[in-house]
Amino acid sequence: SNSVNQGSKIPGLPAEQLAGVSAAEMWRAALVLATLQVSWALRPTVELTEFEKFVIRRKGTEPAFSSPLNDETRAGVFRCKNCGEVLFESSRKFDSRTGWPSFDASTSKIATKPDVKWPIIVALLAIIFVPTVVDHEIPSLLTLGIGAFAIRLYAVQTEIVCESCDAHIGHVFDDGPRQTTGRRFCCNGVALTFHLEEEEEHRAPGAIAADSA
């Protein structure tokens, strides 16, 4: 018989779902999955320096005021350093005075993830509660308020990543310009490349972005 019998086993699929599925169909499905895996492995990326890998792949943070893109004001787009997707437009850039390139909106190629830094939370809770245990005192409302503020500001954040390659770009906050979106996409300049508007007009469809000024 050309169909898969009831005793066939594929991880994650009950045998009854495979009844009547031909061997040819199984091979076709396996070929599609293999093709997708190869496509993902060969997705367009660039060679990164060790520091770029630290920021983009290990979710590090560059020093404030270290990126030339912080002062970039020309018309153009900002692409993902890792895969070349357009993540931000220059028209959405503003001076946040934080030391990192900041935008009040992104393209649809930016995705968000919860970023909870448990070591920081544990450290802050220890600072608040260990002395109270030793001294048998209840923390003051002021101490609790400061602790809660610090946890919200430094330990519970929203990460922004490139939707196409999952590269770490930075974080998004709700302290952006109130006259526009009220959001601040705080980016690591090392995770982005800037491309002038005229360069984009002459770019071939599907071309991979190379480093620009």
GROMACS .gro file of C-alpha atoms in nm:
model
  213
    1SER     CA    1   0.000   0.000   0.000
    2ASN     CA    2   0.115   0.356  -0.074
    3SER     CA    3  -0.053   0.501   0.232
    4VAL     CA    4   0.094   0.534   0.580
    5ASN     CA    5  -0.036   0.260   0.810
    6GLN     CA    6  -0.175   0.313   1.158
    7GLY     CA    7   0.151   0.208   1.320
    8SER     CA    8   0.353   0.488   1.163
    9LYS     CA    9   0.499   0.737   1.406
   10ILE     CA   10   0.593   1.100   1.349
   11PRO     CA   11   0.686   1.310   1.654
   12GLY     CA   12   0.403   1.546   1.746
   13LEU     CA   13   0.140   1.382   1.523
   14PRO     CA   14  -0.104   1.115   1.643
   15ALA     CA   15  -0.102   0.802   1.426
   16GLU     CA   16  -0.472   0.840   1.345
   17GLN     CA   17  -0.403   1.173   1.170
   18LEU     CA   18  -0.166   0.994   0.932
   19ALA     CA   19  -0.413   0.731   0.818
   20GLY     CA   20  -0.458   0.750   0.442
   21VAL     CA   21  -0.164   0.987   0.386
   22SER     CA   22   0.044   0.860   0.096
   23ALA     CA   23   0.419   0.815   0.117
   24ALA     CA   24   0.458   1.068  -0.167
   25GLU     CA   25   0.268   1.330   0.033
   26MET     CA   26   0.484   1.260   0.338
   27TRP     CA   27   0.800   1.306   0.134
   28ARG     CA   28   0.662   1.628  -0.015
   29ALA     CA   29   0.589   1.767   0.332
   30ALA     CA   30   0.935   1.669   0.453
   31LEU     CA   31   1.092   1.841   0.149
   32VAL     CA   32   0.898   2.163   0.218
   33LEU     CA   33   1.011   2.165   0.582
   34ALA     CA   34   1.372   2.101   0.481
   35THR     CA   35   1.355   2.385   0.227
   36LEU     CA   36   1.221   2.625   0.489
   37GLN     CA   37   1.498   2.529   0.730
   38VAL     CA   38   1.766   2.583   0.466
   39SER     CA   39   1.612   2.917   0.366
   40TRP     CA   40   1.621   3.033   0.729
   41ALA     CA   41   1.981   2.918   0.771
   42LEU     CA   42   2.083   3.102   0.453
   43ARG     CA   43   1.881   3.419   0.520
   44PRO     CA   44   2.072   3.737   0.430
   45THR     CA   45   2.301   3.847   0.710
   46VAL     CA   46   2.631   4.030   0.729
   47GLU     CA   47   2.952   3.961   0.913
   48LEU     CA   48   2.937   4.123   1.255
   49THR     CA   49   3.216   4.240   1.481
   50GLU     CA   50   3.236   4.093   1.829
   51PHE     CA   51   3.078   4.405   1.980
   52GLU     CA   52   2.798   4.400   1.721
   53LYS     CA   53   2.731   4.035   1.809
   54PHE     CA   54   2.721   4.132   2.178
   55VAL     CA   55   2.451   4.391   2.110
   56ILE     CA   56   2.252   4.228   1.829
   57ARG     CA   57   2.260   3.861   1.930
   58ARG     CA   58   2.323   3.874   2.305
   59LYS     CA   59   2.100   4.175   2.376
   60GLY     CA   60   2.376   4.405   2.493
   61THR     CA   61   2.369   4.786   2.506
   62GLU     CA   62   2.616   5.025   2.348
   63PRO     CA   63   2.750   5.319   2.555
   64ALA     CA   64   2.544   5.639   2.535
   65PHE     CA   65   2.660   5.898   2.279
   66SER     CA   66   2.889   5.640   2.112
   67SER     CA   67   2.702   5.604   1.781
   68PRO     CA   68   2.742   5.849   1.490
   69LEU     CA   69   2.377   5.775   1.406
   70ASN     CA   70   2.277   5.966   1.719
   71ASP     CA   71   2.349   6.291   1.528
   72GLU     CA   72   2.226   6.175   1.185
   73THR     CA   73   1.969   6.424   1.048
   74ARG     CA   74   1.973   6.357   0.672
   75ALA     CA   75   1.672   6.215   0.485
   76GLY     CA   76   1.681   5.840   0.446
   77VAL     CA   77   1.605   5.512   0.619
   78PHE     CA   78   1.760   5.306   0.896
   79ARG     CA   79   1.802   4.937   0.818
   80CYS     CA   80   1.870   4.636   1.036
   81LYS     CA   81   2.245   4.578   1.052
   82ASN     CA   82   2.194   4.202   1.052
   83CYS     CA   83   1.955   4.147   0.759
   84GLY     CA   84   1.892   4.480   0.586
   85GLU     CA   85   1.520   4.527   0.660
   86VAL     CA   86   1.399   4.888   0.680
   87LEU     CA   87   1.313   4.948   1.046
   88PHE     CA   88   1.286   5.326   1.078
   89GLU     CA   89   1.243   5.634   0.858
   90SER     CA   90   1.442   5.949   0.919
   91SER     CA   91   1.121   6.154   0.941
   92ARG     CA   92   1.038   5.973   1.269
   93LYS     CA   93   1.376   6.044   1.431
   94PHE     CA   94   1.401   6.301   1.711
   95ASP     CA   95   1.659   6.423   1.960
   96SER     CA   96   1.576   6.247   2.287
   97ARG     CA   97   1.897   6.372   2.454
   98THR     CA   98   1.951   6.022   2.591
   99GLY     CA   99   2.258   5.940   2.385
  100TRP     CA  100   2.091   5.675   2.170
  101PRO     CA  101   1.921   5.714   1.828
  102SER     CA  102   1.550   5.760   1.901
  103PHE     CA  103   1.234   5.743   1.691
  104ASP     CA  104   0.868   5.805   1.771
  105ALA     CA  105   0.746   5.533   1.531
  106SER     CA  106   0.881   5.232   1.343
  107THR     CA  107   0.799   5.042   1.027
  108SER     CA  108   0.600   4.719   1.044
  109LYS     CA  109   0.929   4.526   1.053
  110ILE     CA  110   0.982   4.600   1.423
  111ALA     CA  111   0.842   4.347   1.673
  112THR     CA  112   0.824   4.376   2.052
  113LYS     CA  113   0.895   4.130   2.333
  114PRO     CA  114   0.868   4.151   2.714
  115ASP     CA  115   1.213   4.200   2.865
  116VAL     CA  116   1.216   4.115   3.237
  117LYS     CA  117   1.557   4.139   3.403
  118TRP     CA  118   1.518   3.908   3.701
  119PRO     CA  119   1.868   3.964   3.846
  120ILE     CA  120   1.793   4.336   3.879
  121ILE     CA  121   1.453   4.265   4.037
  122VAL     CA  122   1.605   4.025   4.291
  123ALA     CA  123   1.881   4.275   4.373
  124LEU     CA  124   1.634   4.561   4.425
  125LEU     CA  125   1.403   4.348   4.641
  126ALA     CA  126   1.702   4.242   4.851
  127ILE     CA  127   1.804   4.606   4.899
  128ILE     CA  128   1.451   4.689   5.014
  129PHE     CA  129   1.363   4.392   5.231
  130VAL     CA  130   1.686   4.249   5.376
  131PRO     CA  131   1.744   4.548   5.608
  132THR     CA  132   1.382   4.529   5.724
  133VAL     CA  133   1.424   4.162   5.816
  134VAL     CA  134   1.744   4.236   6.007
  135ASP     CA  135   1.604   4.539   6.187
  136HIS     CA  136   1.250   4.399   6.220
  137GLU     CA  137   1.103   4.708   6.058
  138ILE     CA  138   0.839   4.753   5.788
  139PRO     CA  139   0.962   4.932   5.472
  140SER     CA  140   0.833   5.288   5.442
  141LEU     CA  141   0.593   5.381   5.163
  142LEU     CA  142   0.867   5.603   5.021
  143THR     CA  143   1.110   5.309   5.004
  144LEU     CA  144   0.847   5.085   4.844
  145GLY     CA  145   0.758   5.357   4.594
  146ILE     CA  146   1.118   5.413   4.493
  147GLY     CA  147   1.170   5.038   4.461
  148ALA     CA  148   0.862   4.996   4.244
  149PHE     CA  149   0.969   5.286   4.024
  150ALA     CA  150   1.320   5.143   3.984
  151ILE     CA  151   1.185   4.798   3.893
  152ARG     CA  152   0.946   4.947   3.637
  153LEU     CA  153   1.218   5.167   3.485
  154TYR     CA  154   1.515   4.930   3.478
  155ALA     CA  155   1.392   4.574   3.521
  156VAL     CA  156   1.062   4.546   3.330
  157GLN     CA  157   1.097   4.681   2.978
  158THR     CA  158   0.972   4.616   2.625
  159GLU     CA  159   1.240   4.495   2.386
  160ILE     CA  160   1.229   4.583   2.015
  161VAL     CA  161   1.368   4.335   1.762
  162CYS     CA  162   1.384   4.302   1.386
  163GLU     CA  163   1.082   4.095   1.288
  164SER     CA  164   1.273   3.928   1.005
  165CYS     CA  165   1.589   3.809   1.184
  166ASP     CA  166   1.516   3.864   1.557
  167ALA     CA  167   1.813   4.099   1.596
  168HIS     CA  168   1.806   4.297   1.920
  169ILE     CA  169   1.761   4.666   1.834
  170GLY     CA  170   1.682   4.827   2.171
  171HIS     CA  171   1.373   4.907   2.379
  172VAL     CA  172   1.057   5.115   2.345
  173PHE     CA  173   0.933   5.351   2.617
  174ASP     CA  174   0.625   5.567   2.670
  175ASP     CA  175   0.816   5.892   2.721
  176GLY     CA  176   0.837   6.005   2.359
  177PRO     CA  177   0.704   6.329   2.207
  178ARG     CA  178   0.348   6.386   2.328
  179GLN     CA  179   0.260   6.583   2.015
  180THR     CA  180   0.312   6.274   1.798
  181THR     CA  181   0.296   5.917   1.931
  182GLY     CA  182   0.423   5.952   2.287
  183ARG     CA  183   0.660   5.661   2.223
  184ARG     CA  184   1.040   5.648   2.218
  185PHE     CA  185   1.206   5.367   2.026
  186CYS     CA  186   1.549   5.378   2.190
  187CYS     CA  187   1.796   5.205   1.957
  188ASN     CA  188   2.150   5.081   1.960
  189GLY     CA  189   2.312   5.261   1.670
  190VAL     CA  190   2.542   4.963   1.616
  191ALA     CA  191   2.233   4.754   1.528
  192LEU     CA  192   2.136   4.992   1.246
  193THR     CA  193   2.279   5.123   0.920
  194PHE     CA  194   2.173   5.454   0.763
  195HIS     CA  195   2.097   5.485   0.392
  196LEU     CA  196   2.035   5.813   0.214
  197GLU     CA  197   1.701   5.870   0.044
  198GLU     CA  198   1.859   5.891  -0.302
  199GLU     CA  199   2.036   5.559  -0.248
  200GLU     CA  200   1.704   5.395  -0.166
  201GLU     CA  201   1.546   5.529  -0.485
  202HIS     CA  202   1.808   5.347  -0.694
  203ARG     CA  203   1.816   5.026  -0.491
  204ALA     CA  204   1.718   4.715  -0.685
  205PRO     CA  205   1.412   4.533  -0.547
  206GLY     CA  206   1.522   4.275  -0.293
  207ALA     CA  207   1.881   4.404  -0.279
  208ILE     CA  208   2.060   4.352   0.050
  209ALA     CA  209   2.162   4.674   0.217
  210ALA     CA  210   2.534   4.732   0.254
  211ASP     CA  211   2.684   4.968   0.510
  212SER     CA  212   2.634   5.332   0.427
  213ALA     CA  213   2.738   5.664   0.572
   0.00000   0.00000   0.00000
